[in-house]
Coordinates of C-alpha atoms in Angstrom, one line a residue:
Chain A
M1 CA -25.3 15.6 14.2
S2 CA -26.1 16.4 10.6
F3 CA -24.2 15.7 7.5
V4 CA -24.6 17.6 4.2
I5 CA -23.0 16.4 0.9
V6 CA -22.6 18.6 -2.1
G7 CA -21.7 16.6 -5.2
S8 CA -22.9 15.1 -8.4
L9 CA -25.6 12.7 -9.3
A10 CA -24.7 11.2 -12.7
F11 CA -24.7 8.6 -15.3
D12 CA -21.5 6.7 -15.8
T13 CA -20.5 4.6 -18.8
I14 CA -17.8 2.2 -17.6
E15 CA -15.5 -0.1 -19.4
T16 CA -13.4 -2.6 -17.5
P17 CA -11.2 -5.3 -19.1
R18 CA -14.2 -7.7 -18.8
E19 CA -17.3 -5.7 -19.3
R20 CA -18.9 -2.5 -20.5
R21 CA -21.9 -0.8 -18.8
E22 CA -23.7 2.1 -20.4
R23 CA -25.2 5.0 -18.5
I24 CA -25.5 3.4 -15.1
V25 CA -26.2 5.6 -12.1
G26 CA -23.2 7.1 -10.4
G27 CA -21.9 10.5 -9.2
S28 CA -19.8 11.5 -6.2
G29 CA -22.9 12.7 -4.3
T30 CA -24.7 9.4 -5.0
Y31 CA -21.9 7.2 -3.8
C32 CA -21.0 9.3 -0.8
A33 CA -24.7 9.6 0.4
L34 CA -25.3 5.8 0.0
A35 CA -22.2 5.0 1.9
A36 CA -22.9 7.5 4.7
S37 CA -26.5 6.2 4.9
F38 CA -25.3 3.2 6.8
F39 CA -24.1 5.4 9.6
T40 CA -26.3 8.5 9.6
R41 CA -29.0 10.3 7.6
P42 CA -27.1 12.4 5.1
K43 CA -28.6 15.3 3.2
V44 CA -27.5 15.7 -0.5
V45 CA -27.2 18.8 -2.7
G46 CA -27.0 18.2 -6.4
V47 CA -28.7 18.5 -9.7
V48 CA -30.2 16.0 -12.1
G49 CA -31.8 16.2 -15.6
T50 CA -35.2 15.0 -16.5
D51 CA -33.6 11.7 -17.6
F52 CA -32.5 10.7 -14.1
P53 CA -34.3 7.6 -13.0
K54 CA -37.1 8.0 -10.5
G55 CA -36.1 4.5 -9.2
T56 CA -32.8 5.9 -8.0
I57 CA -34.5 8.8 -6.2
G58 CA -36.7 6.2 -4.5
L59 CA -33.5 4.1 -3.6
L60 CA -31.9 7.2 -2.0
R61 CA -35.1 7.8 -0.1
S62 CA -35.3 4.2 1.0
H63 CA -31.8 4.7 2.5
R64 CA -33.2 7.6 4.5
I65 CA -31.1 10.1 2.5
D66 CA -32.6 13.6 2.5
I67 CA -32.9 14.7 -1.1
K68 CA -34.6 18.0 -0.6
G69 CA -31.4 19.6 -1.9
V70 CA -31.5 17.7 -5.2
S71 CA -33.0 19.8 -7.9
R72 CA -34.3 18.4 -11.2
R73 CA -33.7 20.6 -14.2
S74 CA -34.7 20.3 -17.9
G75 CA -31.9 18.8 -19.8
K76 CA -29.7 15.8 -19.4
T77 CA -27.9 14.5 -16.3
F78 CA -24.2 14.8 -16.0
H79 CA -22.6 11.9 -17.9
W80 CA -19.0 10.5 -17.4
E81 CA -17.4 7.8 -19.4
G82 CA -14.3 6.1 -18.2
C83 CA -12.2 3.1 -19.0
Y84 CA -10.1 0.9 -16.6
G85 CA -7.0 -1.0 -17.5
A86 CA -5.9 -4.4 -16.1
D87 CA -4.6 -2.4 -13.1
P88 CA -7.8 -1.0 -11.6
N89 CA -5.9 1.9 -10.2
M90 CA -5.4 3.1 -13.8
R91 CA -8.3 4.9 -15.3
T92 CA -8.8 7.0 -18.4
T93 CA -11.7 9.5 -18.8
V94 CA -13.1 8.9 -22.3
R95 CA -15.6 11.8 -22.1
T96 CA -17.4 14.1 -19.8
D97 CA -20.7 15.7 -20.6
L98 CA -21.5 18.2 -17.9
N99 CA -25.1 18.8 -19.1
V100 CA -27.2 20.2 -16.3
F101 CA -24.2 20.1 -14.0
A102 CA -22.6 22.9 -16.0
G103 CA -24.7 25.5 -14.4
F104 CA -24.8 23.9 -11.0
K105 CA -25.2 26.6 -8.3
P106 CA -25.6 24.6 -5.1
E107 CA -28.6 25.8 -3.0
L108 CA -29.1 24.5 0.4
P109 CA -32.6 24.1 1.7
P110 CA -33.1 25.9 5.1
S111 CA -33.0 22.6 7.0
Y112 CA -29.5 21.9 5.6
R113 CA -28.0 25.2 6.8
S114 CA -27.1 24.0 10.3
A115 CA -25.0 21.1 9.0
D116 CA -22.4 19.9 11.5
I117 CA -20.4 18.2 8.8
L118 CA -20.2 19.5 5.3
Y119 CA -18.6 17.5 2.4
L120 CA -17.7 19.3 -0.8
A121 CA -17.2 16.4 -3.1
N122 CA -15.2 16.9 -6.3
I123 CA -16.8 20.1 -7.5
D124 CA -15.4 23.3 -9.0
P125 CA -13.4 24.9 -6.0
D126 CA -15.1 28.2 -7.0
L127 CA -18.4 26.8 -5.8
H128 CA -17.1 26.2 -2.3
G129 CA -17.5 29.8 -1.2
P130 CA -21.2 30.1 -2.1
V131 CA -21.9 26.8 -0.3
L132 CA -19.9 27.8 2.8
A133 CA -21.8 31.1 2.9
Q134 CA -25.0 29.2 3.3
V135 CA -23.9 27.0 6.3
R136 CA -23.8 28.3 9.9
R137 CA -20.6 27.3 11.7
P138 CA -20.2 23.7 10.6
K139 CA -18.0 21.6 13.0
L140 CA -16.1 20.0 10.2
V141 CA -15.7 20.9 6.5
A142 CA -14.2 18.3 4.1
M143 CA -13.4 18.5 0.5
D144 CA -12.2 16.2 -2.3
T145 CA -10.6 17.3 -5.5
I146 CA -9.2 15.8 -8.7
R147 CA -6.3 16.3 -11.1
F148 CA -8.4 18.5 -13.4
W149 CA -8.8 21.2 -10.7
I150 CA -5.3 20.9 -9.5
E151 CA -4.0 21.4 -13.0
N152 CA -6.4 24.1 -14.0
K153 CA -7.3 26.0 -10.8
S154 CA -4.5 25.2 -8.3
E155 CA -4.8 28.7 -6.7
A156 CA -8.4 28.1 -6.0
V157 CA -7.7 24.7 -4.6
F158 CA -5.1 26.1 -2.2
R159 CA -7.4 28.9 -1.2
E160 CA -10.1 26.4 -0.4
L161 CA -7.6 24.2 1.6
R162 CA -7.4 27.0 4.1
R163 CA -11.1 26.7 4.8
V164 CA -11.4 23.0 5.2
D165 CA -10.6 20.6 8.1
V166 CA -10.3 17.4 6.1
F167 CA -8.8 17.0 2.6
F168 CA -9.4 13.8 0.7
A169 CA -7.4 13.0 -2.5
N170 CA -5.6 10.1 -4.0
D171 CA -1.9 9.7 -3.6
E172 CA -1.1 11.0 -7.1
E173 CA -3.2 14.1 -6.5
V174 CA -1.6 14.8 -3.1
K175 CA 1.9 14.6 -4.7
L176 CA 0.8 16.8 -7.6
L177 CA -0.7 19.5 -5.4
A178 CA 2.2 19.6 -3.0
G179 CA 4.7 19.4 -5.8
D180 CA 6.6 16.6 -4.0
N181 CA 7.2 13.1 -5.2
N182 CA 7.3 11.7 -1.6
L183 CA 3.8 11.0 -0.4
V184 CA 4.8 11.6 3.3
R185 CA 6.4 14.9 2.7
A186 CA 3.6 15.9 0.4
G187 CA 1.0 15.0 3.0
K188 CA 2.8 17.0 5.6
K189 CA 3.2 20.0 3.3
L190 CA -0.6 20.0 2.7
L191 CA -1.2 19.9 6.5
E192 CA 0.6 23.2 6.6
R193 CA -1.8 24.7 4.0
G194 CA -4.9 24.5 6.2
P195 CA -6.5 21.2 6.8
S196 CA -5.9 19.4 10.1
I197 CA -6.4 16.0 8.4
I198 CA -5.1 14.8 5.0
V199 CA -6.6 11.5 3.8
T200 CA -4.6 10.0 0.9
K201 CA -6.4 7.2 -0.8
K202 CA -4.2 4.7 -2.5
G203 CA -6.7 2.3 -4.1
E204 CA -5.5 -1.3 -3.6
H205 CA -2.8 -0.1 -1.3
G206 CA -5.2 1.4 1.2
A207 CA -5.0 4.8 2.7
L208 CA -2.7 7.0 4.8
V209 CA -4.2 9.5 7.1
F210 CA -2.0 12.5 8.2
G211 CA -3.0 14.4 11.3
K212 CA -1.2 17.1 13.1
E213 CA 0.1 14.7 15.6
F214 CA -0.4 11.2 14.2
I215 CA -0.2 9.2 11.0
F216 CA -2.5 6.3 10.5
G217 CA -2.1 3.6 7.8
V218 CA -4.8 1.2 6.8
P219 CA -4.2 -1.4 4.1
A220 CA -7.0 -2.0 1.6
R221 CA -9.0 -5.2 2.2
P222 CA -7.4 -7.8 0.0
C223 CA -9.9 -8.2 -2.9
E224 CA -9.7 -11.0 -5.4
D225 CA -12.3 -9.5 -7.8
V226 CA -12.4 -5.8 -8.4
V227 CA -15.5 -5.6 -10.6
D228 CA -15.7 -1.8 -10.8
P229 CA -13.5 0.6 -8.9
T230 CA -15.8 3.6 -9.7
G231 CA -17.1 5.4 -6.6
A232 CA -14.6 3.8 -4.2
G233 CA -13.1 7.2 -3.2
D234 CA -16.5 8.9 -2.6
S235 CA -17.8 5.8 -0.7
F236 CA -14.7 6.0 1.4
A237 CA -15.4 9.7 2.2
G238 CA -19.1 8.8 2.9
G239 CA -18.2 6.0 5.3
F240 CA -15.5 8.2 7.0
L241 CA -17.7 11.3 7.4
G242 CA -20.9 9.4 8.1
Y243 CA -19.2 7.5 10.9
L244 CA -17.9 10.8 12.4
D245 CA -21.4 12.2 12.2
K246 CA -22.7 9.2 14.0
V247 CA -20.2 9.2 16.8
E248 CA -20.3 13.0 17.2
K249 CA -16.6 13.0 18.1
I250 CA -13.6 14.1 16.0
T251 CA -10.8 12.7 18.1
P252 CA -7.7 10.9 16.6
R253 CA -9.2 7.6 17.8
E254 CA -12.4 8.2 16.0
V255 CA -10.6 9.5 12.9
R256 CA -8.7 6.2 12.7
R257 CA -11.9 4.2 13.1
A258 CA -13.6 6.4 10.5
A259 CA -10.8 5.6 8.0
V260 CA -11.4 1.9 8.6
Y261 CA -15.1 2.3 8.1
G262 CA -14.4 4.2 4.9
S263 CA -12.2 1.4 3.7
V264 CA -14.8 -1.2 4.6
V265 CA -17.6 0.5 2.7
A266 CA -15.3 1.1 -0.3
S267 CA -14.3 -2.6 -0.2
F268 CA -18.0 -3.5 -0.8
V269 CA -18.6 -1.0 -3.6
I270 CA -15.9 -2.3 -5.9
E271 CA -17.5 -5.8 -5.8
A272 CA -20.2 -4.8 -8.2
F273 CA -20.8 -2.3 -11.0
G274 CA -21.9 1.2 -10.0
I275 CA -24.0 1.5 -6.9
D276 CA -25.3 -2.1 -7.2
R277 CA -23.6 -3.4 -4.1
F278 CA -25.4 -0.9 -1.9
L279 CA -28.7 -2.6 -2.9
T280 CA -27.9 -5.6 -0.8
L281 CA -25.3 -4.3 1.7
T282 CA -26.3 -4.7 5.4
W283 CA -24.9 -3.2 8.6
G284 CA -24.1 -6.7 9.7
E285 CA -21.8 -7.2 6.7
I286 CA -20.1 -3.9 7.5
E287 CA -19.5 -4.9 11.1
T288 CA -18.1 -8.3 10.1
R289 CA -15.7 -6.7 7.7
F290 CA -14.6 -4.1 10.2
R291 CA -13.6 -7.0 12.5
E292 CA -11.8 -8.6 9.5
F293 CA -9.7 -5.4 9.2
K294 CA -8.7 -5.8 12.8
K295 CA -7.5 -9.3 12.1
L296 CA -5.8 -8.2 8.9
V297 CA -3.5 -5.8 10.6
S298 CA -3.1 -7.1 14.1
F299 CA 0.2 -8.4 15.4
Chain B
M1 CA 18.0 -22.4 16.2
S2 CA 20.3 -21.7 13.4
F3 CA 19.9 -19.7 10.2
V4 CA 21.9 -20.0 7.0
I5 CA 21.7 -17.5 4.2
V6 CA 22.9 -18.3 0.7
G7 CA 23.3 -15.1 -1.4
S8 CA 25.6 -12.6 -2.9
L9 CA 28.2 -10.3 -1.5
A10 CA 28.7 -7.6 -4.0
F11 CA 29.6 -4.1 -5.1
D12 CA 26.7 -1.9 -6.1
T13 CA 26.9 1.3 -8.1
I14 CA 23.8 3.2 -7.3
E15 CA 22.3 6.3 -8.9
T16 CA 19.4 8.1 -7.3
P17 CA 17.8 11.4 -8.4
R18 CA 20.1 13.2 -5.9
E19 CA 23.4 11.3 -5.8
R20 CA 25.6 8.6 -7.3
R21 CA 27.7 6.1 -5.4
E22 CA 30.3 4.0 -7.1
R23 CA 31.1 0.4 -6.0
I24 CA 29.7 0.5 -2.5
V25 CA 29.3 -2.8 -0.6
G26 CA 26.0 -4.6 -1.2
G27 CA 24.6 -8.0 -2.1
S28 CA 21.5 -9.9 -1.0
G29 CA 23.6 -12.0 1.4
T30 CA 25.2 -9.0 3.0
Y31 CA 22.0 -7.1 3.6
C32 CA 20.1 -10.2 4.8
A33 CA 22.8 -11.2 7.2
L34 CA 23.3 -7.8 8.7
A35 CA 19.5 -7.4 9.1
A36 CA 19.3 -10.9 10.7
S37 CA 22.2 -10.2 13.0
F38 CA 20.0 -8.0 15.2
F39 CA 17.9 -11.1 16.0
T40 CA 20.2 -14.1 15.8
R41 CA 23.7 -15.3 14.6
P42 CA 23.3 -15.9 10.9
K43 CA 25.7 -18.0 8.8
V44 CA 26.4 -16.8 5.3
V45 CA 27.4 -18.7 2.2
G46 CA 28.7 -16.7 -0.7
V47 CA 31.7 -15.8 -2.8
V48 CA 33.8 -12.7 -3.1
G49 CA 36.7 -11.6 -5.3
T50 CA 40.1 -10.4 -4.1
D51 CA 38.9 -6.8 -4.3
F52 CA 36.2 -7.3 -1.6
P53 CA 37.1 -5.0 1.4
K54 CA 38.6 -6.7 4.4
G55 CA 36.8 -4.0 6.4
T56 CA 33.4 -5.3 5.4
I57 CA 34.4 -8.8 6.4
G58 CA 35.4 -7.4 9.8
L59 CA 32.0 -5.6 10.0
L60 CA 30.1 -8.8 9.4
R61 CA 32.2 -10.5 12.0
S62 CA 31.6 -7.7 14.5
H63 CA 27.9 -8.3 13.9
R64 CA 28.5 -11.9 15.0
I65 CA 27.8 -13.2 11.5
D66 CA 29.4 -16.5 10.7
I67 CA 31.3 -16.1 7.5
K68 CA 33.0 -19.5 7.3
G69 CA 30.8 -20.1 4.2
V70 CA 32.1 -17.1 2.4
S71 CA 34.9 -18.1 0.0
R72 CA 37.4 -15.7 -1.6
R73 CA 38.3 -16.4 -5.1
S74 CA 40.8 -14.8 -7.5
G75 CA 39.0 -12.3 -9.7
K76 CA 36.5 -9.5 -9.1
T77 CA 33.5 -9.4 -6.9
F78 CA 30.0 -9.4 -8.4
H79 CA 29.1 -5.8 -9.4
W80 CA 25.6 -4.5 -10.0
E81 CA 24.8 -1.0 -11.3
G82 CA 21.3 0.4 -10.9
C83 CA 19.4 3.6 -11.3
Y84 CA 16.3 4.8 -9.3
G85 CA 13.7 7.2 -10.6
A86 CA 11.9 9.9 -8.7
D87 CA 9.6 7.0 -7.6
P88 CA 12.0 4.8 -5.6
N89 CA 9.9 1.8 -6.4
M90 CA 11.1 2.1 -10.0
R91 CA 14.6 0.9 -10.7
T92 CA 16.5 0.0 -13.8
T93 CA 19.5 -2.3 -13.9
V94 CA 22.2 -0.5 -15.9
R95 CA 24.7 -3.4 -15.8
T96 CA 25.5 -6.7 -14.1
D97 CA 29.0 -8.1 -14.0
L98 CA 28.7 -11.5 -12.4
N99 CA 32.5 -11.9 -12.1
V100 CA 33.4 -14.6 -9.5
F101 CA 29.7 -15.1 -8.8
A102 CA 29.3 -16.6 -12.3
G103 CA 30.8 -19.9 -11.2
F104 CA 29.2 -19.8 -7.7
K105 CA 28.7 -23.3 -6.4
P106 CA 27.5 -22.9 -2.8
E107 CA 29.4 -25.1 -0.4
L108 CA 28.2 -25.3 3.2
P109 CA 30.8 -25.8 5.9
P110 CA 29.9 -28.8 8.1
S111 CA 28.7 -26.6 10.9
Y112 CA 26.1 -25.1 8.6
R113 CA 24.5 -28.4 7.6
S114 CA 22.1 -28.6 10.5
A115 CA 20.5 -25.3 9.7
D116 CA 17.0 -24.9 11.0
I117 CA 16.1 -22.0 8.7
L118 CA 17.6 -21.8 5.2
Y119 CA 17.3 -18.7 3.0
L120 CA 18.0 -19.0 -0.7
A121 CA 18.3 -15.3 -1.6
N122 CA 18.0 -14.3 -5.2
I123 CA 20.3 -17.0 -6.8
D124 CA 19.9 -19.2 -9.9
P125 CA 17.0 -21.6 -9.0
D126 CA 19.2 -24.4 -10.4
L127 CA 21.5 -23.8 -7.4
H128 CA 18.8 -24.6 -4.9
G129 CA 19.0 -28.4 -5.3
P130 CA 22.7 -28.6 -4.6
V131 CA 22.3 -26.4 -1.5
L132 CA 19.3 -28.4 -0.2
A133 CA 21.2 -31.6 -0.7
Q134 CA 23.8 -30.3 1.9
V135 CA 21.3 -29.5 4.6
R136 CA 19.7 -32.0 7.0
R137 CA 16.0 -31.6 7.5
P138 CA 15.7 -27.8 7.9
K139 CA 12.5 -26.7 9.7
L140 CA 11.9 -23.8 7.2
V141 CA 13.2 -23.1 3.7
A142 CA 12.7 -19.7 2.2
M143 CA 13.5 -18.3 -1.2
D144 CA 13.4 -15.0 -3.1
T145 CA 13.5 -14.5 -6.8
I146 CA 13.5 -11.8 -9.4
R147 CA 12.0 -11.0 -12.7
F148 CA 15.1 -12.3 -14.5
W149 CA 14.6 -15.9 -13.3
I150 CA 10.8 -15.8 -13.7
E151 CA 11.3 -14.7 -17.3
N152 CA 14.2 -17.0 -18.2
K153 CA 13.7 -20.1 -15.9
S154 CA 10.1 -20.1 -14.8
E155 CA 9.9 -23.9 -14.8
A156 CA 12.8 -24.1 -12.4
V157 CA 11.3 -21.4 -10.2
F158 CA 8.0 -23.4 -10.1
R159 CA 9.9 -26.6 -9.4
E160 CA 11.7 -24.8 -6.5
L161 CA 8.5 -23.4 -5.1
R162 CA 7.4 -27.0 -4.3
R163 CA 10.5 -27.3 -2.0
V164 CA 10.2 -24.1 0.0
D165 CA 7.9 -23.0 2.9
V166 CA 8.2 -19.2 2.4
F167 CA 8.4 -17.4 -0.9
F168 CA 9.5 -13.7 -0.9
A169 CA 9.0 -11.6 -4.0
N170 CA 7.8 -8.1 -4.8
D171 CA 4.2 -7.6 -6.0
E172 CA 5.1 -7.3 -9.7
E173 CA 7.1 -10.6 -9.5
V174 CA 4.2 -12.4 -7.7
K175 CA 1.8 -11.3 -10.4
L176 CA 4.2 -12.2 -13.2
L177 CA 4.9 -15.6 -11.8
A178 CA 1.2 -16.4 -11.1
G179 CA 0.1 -14.9 -14.5
D180 CA -2.5 -12.9 -12.7
N181 CA -2.9 -9.1 -12.5
N182 CA -4.7 -9.3 -9.2
L183 CA -2.2 -9.5 -6.4
V184 CA -4.6 -11.4 -4.0
R185 CA -5.5 -14.0 -6.6
A186 CA -1.8 -14.2 -7.6
G187 CA -0.7 -14.8 -4.0
K188 CA -3.3 -17.5 -3.5
K189 CA -2.3 -19.2 -6.7
L190 CA 1.3 -19.4 -5.6
L191 CA 0.2 -20.8 -2.2
E192 CA -1.2 -23.7 -4.2
R193 CA 2.2 -24.3 -5.8
G194 CA 4.0 -25.3 -2.7
P195 CA 4.9 -22.6 -0.1
S196 CA 2.8 -22.2 3.0
I197 CA 3.6 -18.5 3.2
I198 CA 3.9 -16.0 0.3
V199 CA 5.4 -12.6 1.3
T200 CA 4.7 -9.9 -1.3
K201 CA 6.8 -6.9 -0.7
K202 CA 5.3 -3.6 -2.0
G203 CA 8.0 -1.1 -1.3
E204 CA 6.4 2.1 0.0
H205 CA 3.1 0.4 0.2
G206 CA 4.3 -2.2 2.7
A207 CA 3.8 -5.9 2.5
L208 CA 1.0 -8.5 2.2
V209 CA 1.6 -11.9 3.8
F210 CA -0.5 -14.8 2.5
G211 CA -0.8 -17.9 4.7
K212 CA -3.0 -20.9 4.2
E213 CA -5.4 -19.6 6.7
F214 CA -4.7 -15.9 7.1
I215 CA -3.7 -12.7 5.3
F216 CA -1.7 -10.1 7.1
G217 CA -1.2 -6.6 5.8
V218 CA 1.5 -4.3 7.1
P219 CA 1.9 -0.7 5.7
A220 CA 5.4 0.6 5.2
R221 CA 6.6 3.0 7.8
P222 CA 5.9 6.5 6.3
C223 CA 9.3 7.7 5.2
E224 CA 10.0 11.3 4.2
D225 CA 13.5 10.7 2.9
V226 CA 14.2 7.5 1.0
V227 CA 18.0 7.8 0.4
D228 CA 18.6 4.4 -1.2
P229 CA 16.0 1.7 -1.5
T230 CA 18.7 -0.9 -2.4
G231 CA 18.7 -3.9 -0.1
A232 CA 15.3 -3.2 1.5
G233 CA 13.8 -6.5 0.3
D234 CA 16.8 -8.6 1.5
S235 CA 16.8 -6.7 4.8
F236 CA 13.1 -7.4 5.1
A237 CA 13.8 -11.1 4.6
G238 CA 16.7 -11.0 7.1
G239 CA 14.6 -9.3 9.8
F240 CA 11.7 -11.7 9.1
L241 CA 13.7 -14.9 9.2
G242 CA 16.1 -13.7 11.8
Y243 CA 13.2 -13.1 14.1
L244 CA 11.6 -16.5 13.5
D245 CA 15.0 -18.1 14.2
K246 CA 15.2 -16.2 17.5
V247 CA 11.7 -17.0 18.7
E248 CA 11.9 -20.6 17.5
K249 CA 8.2 -20.7 16.6
I250 CA 6.6 -20.5 13.2
T251 CA 3.0 -19.8 14.2
P252 CA 0.7 -17.3 12.4
R253 CA 1.2 -14.9 15.3
E254 CA 5.0 -15.0 15.1
V255 CA 4.9 -14.8 11.3
R256 CA 2.9 -11.6 11.6
R257 CA 5.4 -10.2 14.0
A258 CA 8.2 -11.4 11.8
A259 CA 6.8 -9.4 8.9
V260 CA 6.7 -6.2 11.1
Y261 CA 10.3 -6.7 12.2
G262 CA 11.2 -7.2 8.5
S263 CA 9.4 -3.9 7.7
V264 CA 11.1 -2.2 10.6
V265 CA 14.6 -3.2 9.6
A266 CA 13.9 -2.3 5.9
S267 CA 12.7 1.1 7.1
F268 CA 16.1 1.8 8.5
V269 CA 18.2 0.5 5.6
I270 CA 16.6 2.9 3.1
E271 CA 17.6 5.9 5.3
A272 CA 21.2 5.7 4.1
F273 CA 23.2 4.5 1.1
G274 CA 24.1 0.8 0.9
I275 CA 24.7 -0.9 4.3
D276 CA 25.6 2.4 6.1
R277 CA 22.6 2.5 8.3
F278 CA 23.6 -0.9 9.8
L279 CA 26.7 0.7 11.2
T280 CA 24.8 2.8 13.7
L281 CA 21.6 0.8 14.1
T282 CA 20.8 -0.4 17.6
W283 CA 18.3 -2.9 19.1
G284 CA 16.7 0.0 21.0
E285 CA 15.9 1.8 17.7
I286 CA 14.4 -1.4 16.3
E287 CA 12.2 -1.9 19.3
T288 CA 11.1 1.8 19.3
R289 CA 10.1 1.5 15.7
F290 CA 8.3 -1.8 16.3
R291 CA 6.1 0.1 18.8
E292 CA 5.6 2.9 16.3
F293 CA 4.2 0.3 13.8
K294 CA 1.7 -0.7 16.4
K295 CA 0.6 2.9 16.7
L296 CA 0.6 3.4 13.0
V297 CA -2.0 0.7 12.4
S298 CA -4.0 0.6 15.6
F299 CA -7.7 1.6 15.7

């Protein structure tokens, strides 16, 4: 099949209790594409400034990621700065410089327009329409969103929910959007708003996947050293959707396995700053950890 | 085998966002014994005042719980008052009246002294020694503790860890006791302090069981309506230890299944106030839900 990701390519400045890293490469599109590249050949749509490293473009290419949809514009690349507390689930945004991302109008190259799976990473929900208009009958459309859009454009988020099959969000966002403090009720309420699958990401507590006729719970891999949680959610989505693209089947069984592969890839990403762990990650490591997940939950 | 529980029989006043219940029956020993009674015939050691309802004593008896170790003393029964927020994992203790529990000196009837499994529910760690002195070579000793003892008697808690096989606590308590913000490192650190199994209870996020050679993760059963979380932890311990007492084997495989049965029983208890759900709970319901847990996590 074919998998198109629309998201950001960015610089992140990250502070954890132990370390600070300035302007390292990040972005929802970058993480998602690298994660998916272990399963399929994803195509990315995004925009970078003239300061975006050629080395990273080379890295994406070496992972067989199609970057025809990434345009380079004069100006600076999107820059996000965030700070994590002792609890890595807690993060504060220090600043956001949209830069060239401010005027982002996603344009899909012709070869992208027959995408089977389309992932709208955390972008302005008002950009979804123009993207969807460029894609011919995708088999599966997925979106992610964040608190900012839920708080500022909730109507647009709800409108877009009606057009997607899979909705990714963290547990706080699912509760906020559904207006319900109980995650299970909240997940079920969102199922009634359009998507057939709601994936709630709970950081160190794993993920809960709500389908029309099943619920699947996967714990996070117990991790002794979370170096940098940035990108875990987008890597989860990349592993999840990349796997579905690879197996070409969207059955409950494959959705469950997709969620485990999402968790597996996310469990690697948090072991190093930024996208560093992707530089050494191998398929063998992913398969080994998939089997470890089986052991972790089997009884 | 035989299973002895040392804990409290109490009155609880509970306030949730929806409802307030005054002086309903609770207590760690009560919950644990009722939960365990679905697997084995537990024996309880505790103390009640003259105000403790005869009906509850009858209920315990009808669940084939041995209450020879429960003494009735003149005065009032232990009373705890707590308040839950919209997040049922968050609870505040409003008041604690120890009453007759203040002078609790656990005395085990002769028929209790050959216990195979001994559970020291949340009691003063300085009471452990006198209890252990009354039991001949138990196969497994388990304890629970709470923030109060960790903050006020941490040395005693660490001393007692050396004498137990299984340590139950919630995730915050495990982190606090180990002095480590990372739950996995904290769990492993406590494994080095004595117990061979650390069970960290995470409320709506399930539980993580650390053994010397395995980690087992079980999500909580997705629950749309948490009526009253009180007693979930002690019911988990009751299901866990009651199951091990029943199967008479303490292998990693049975420990995993024990944790699932603990989760199953806890998932019922929170569906009603206090111990009410135990009044109607059947073995068939427990088995059905055990199978649901299999489905919940299988991939």
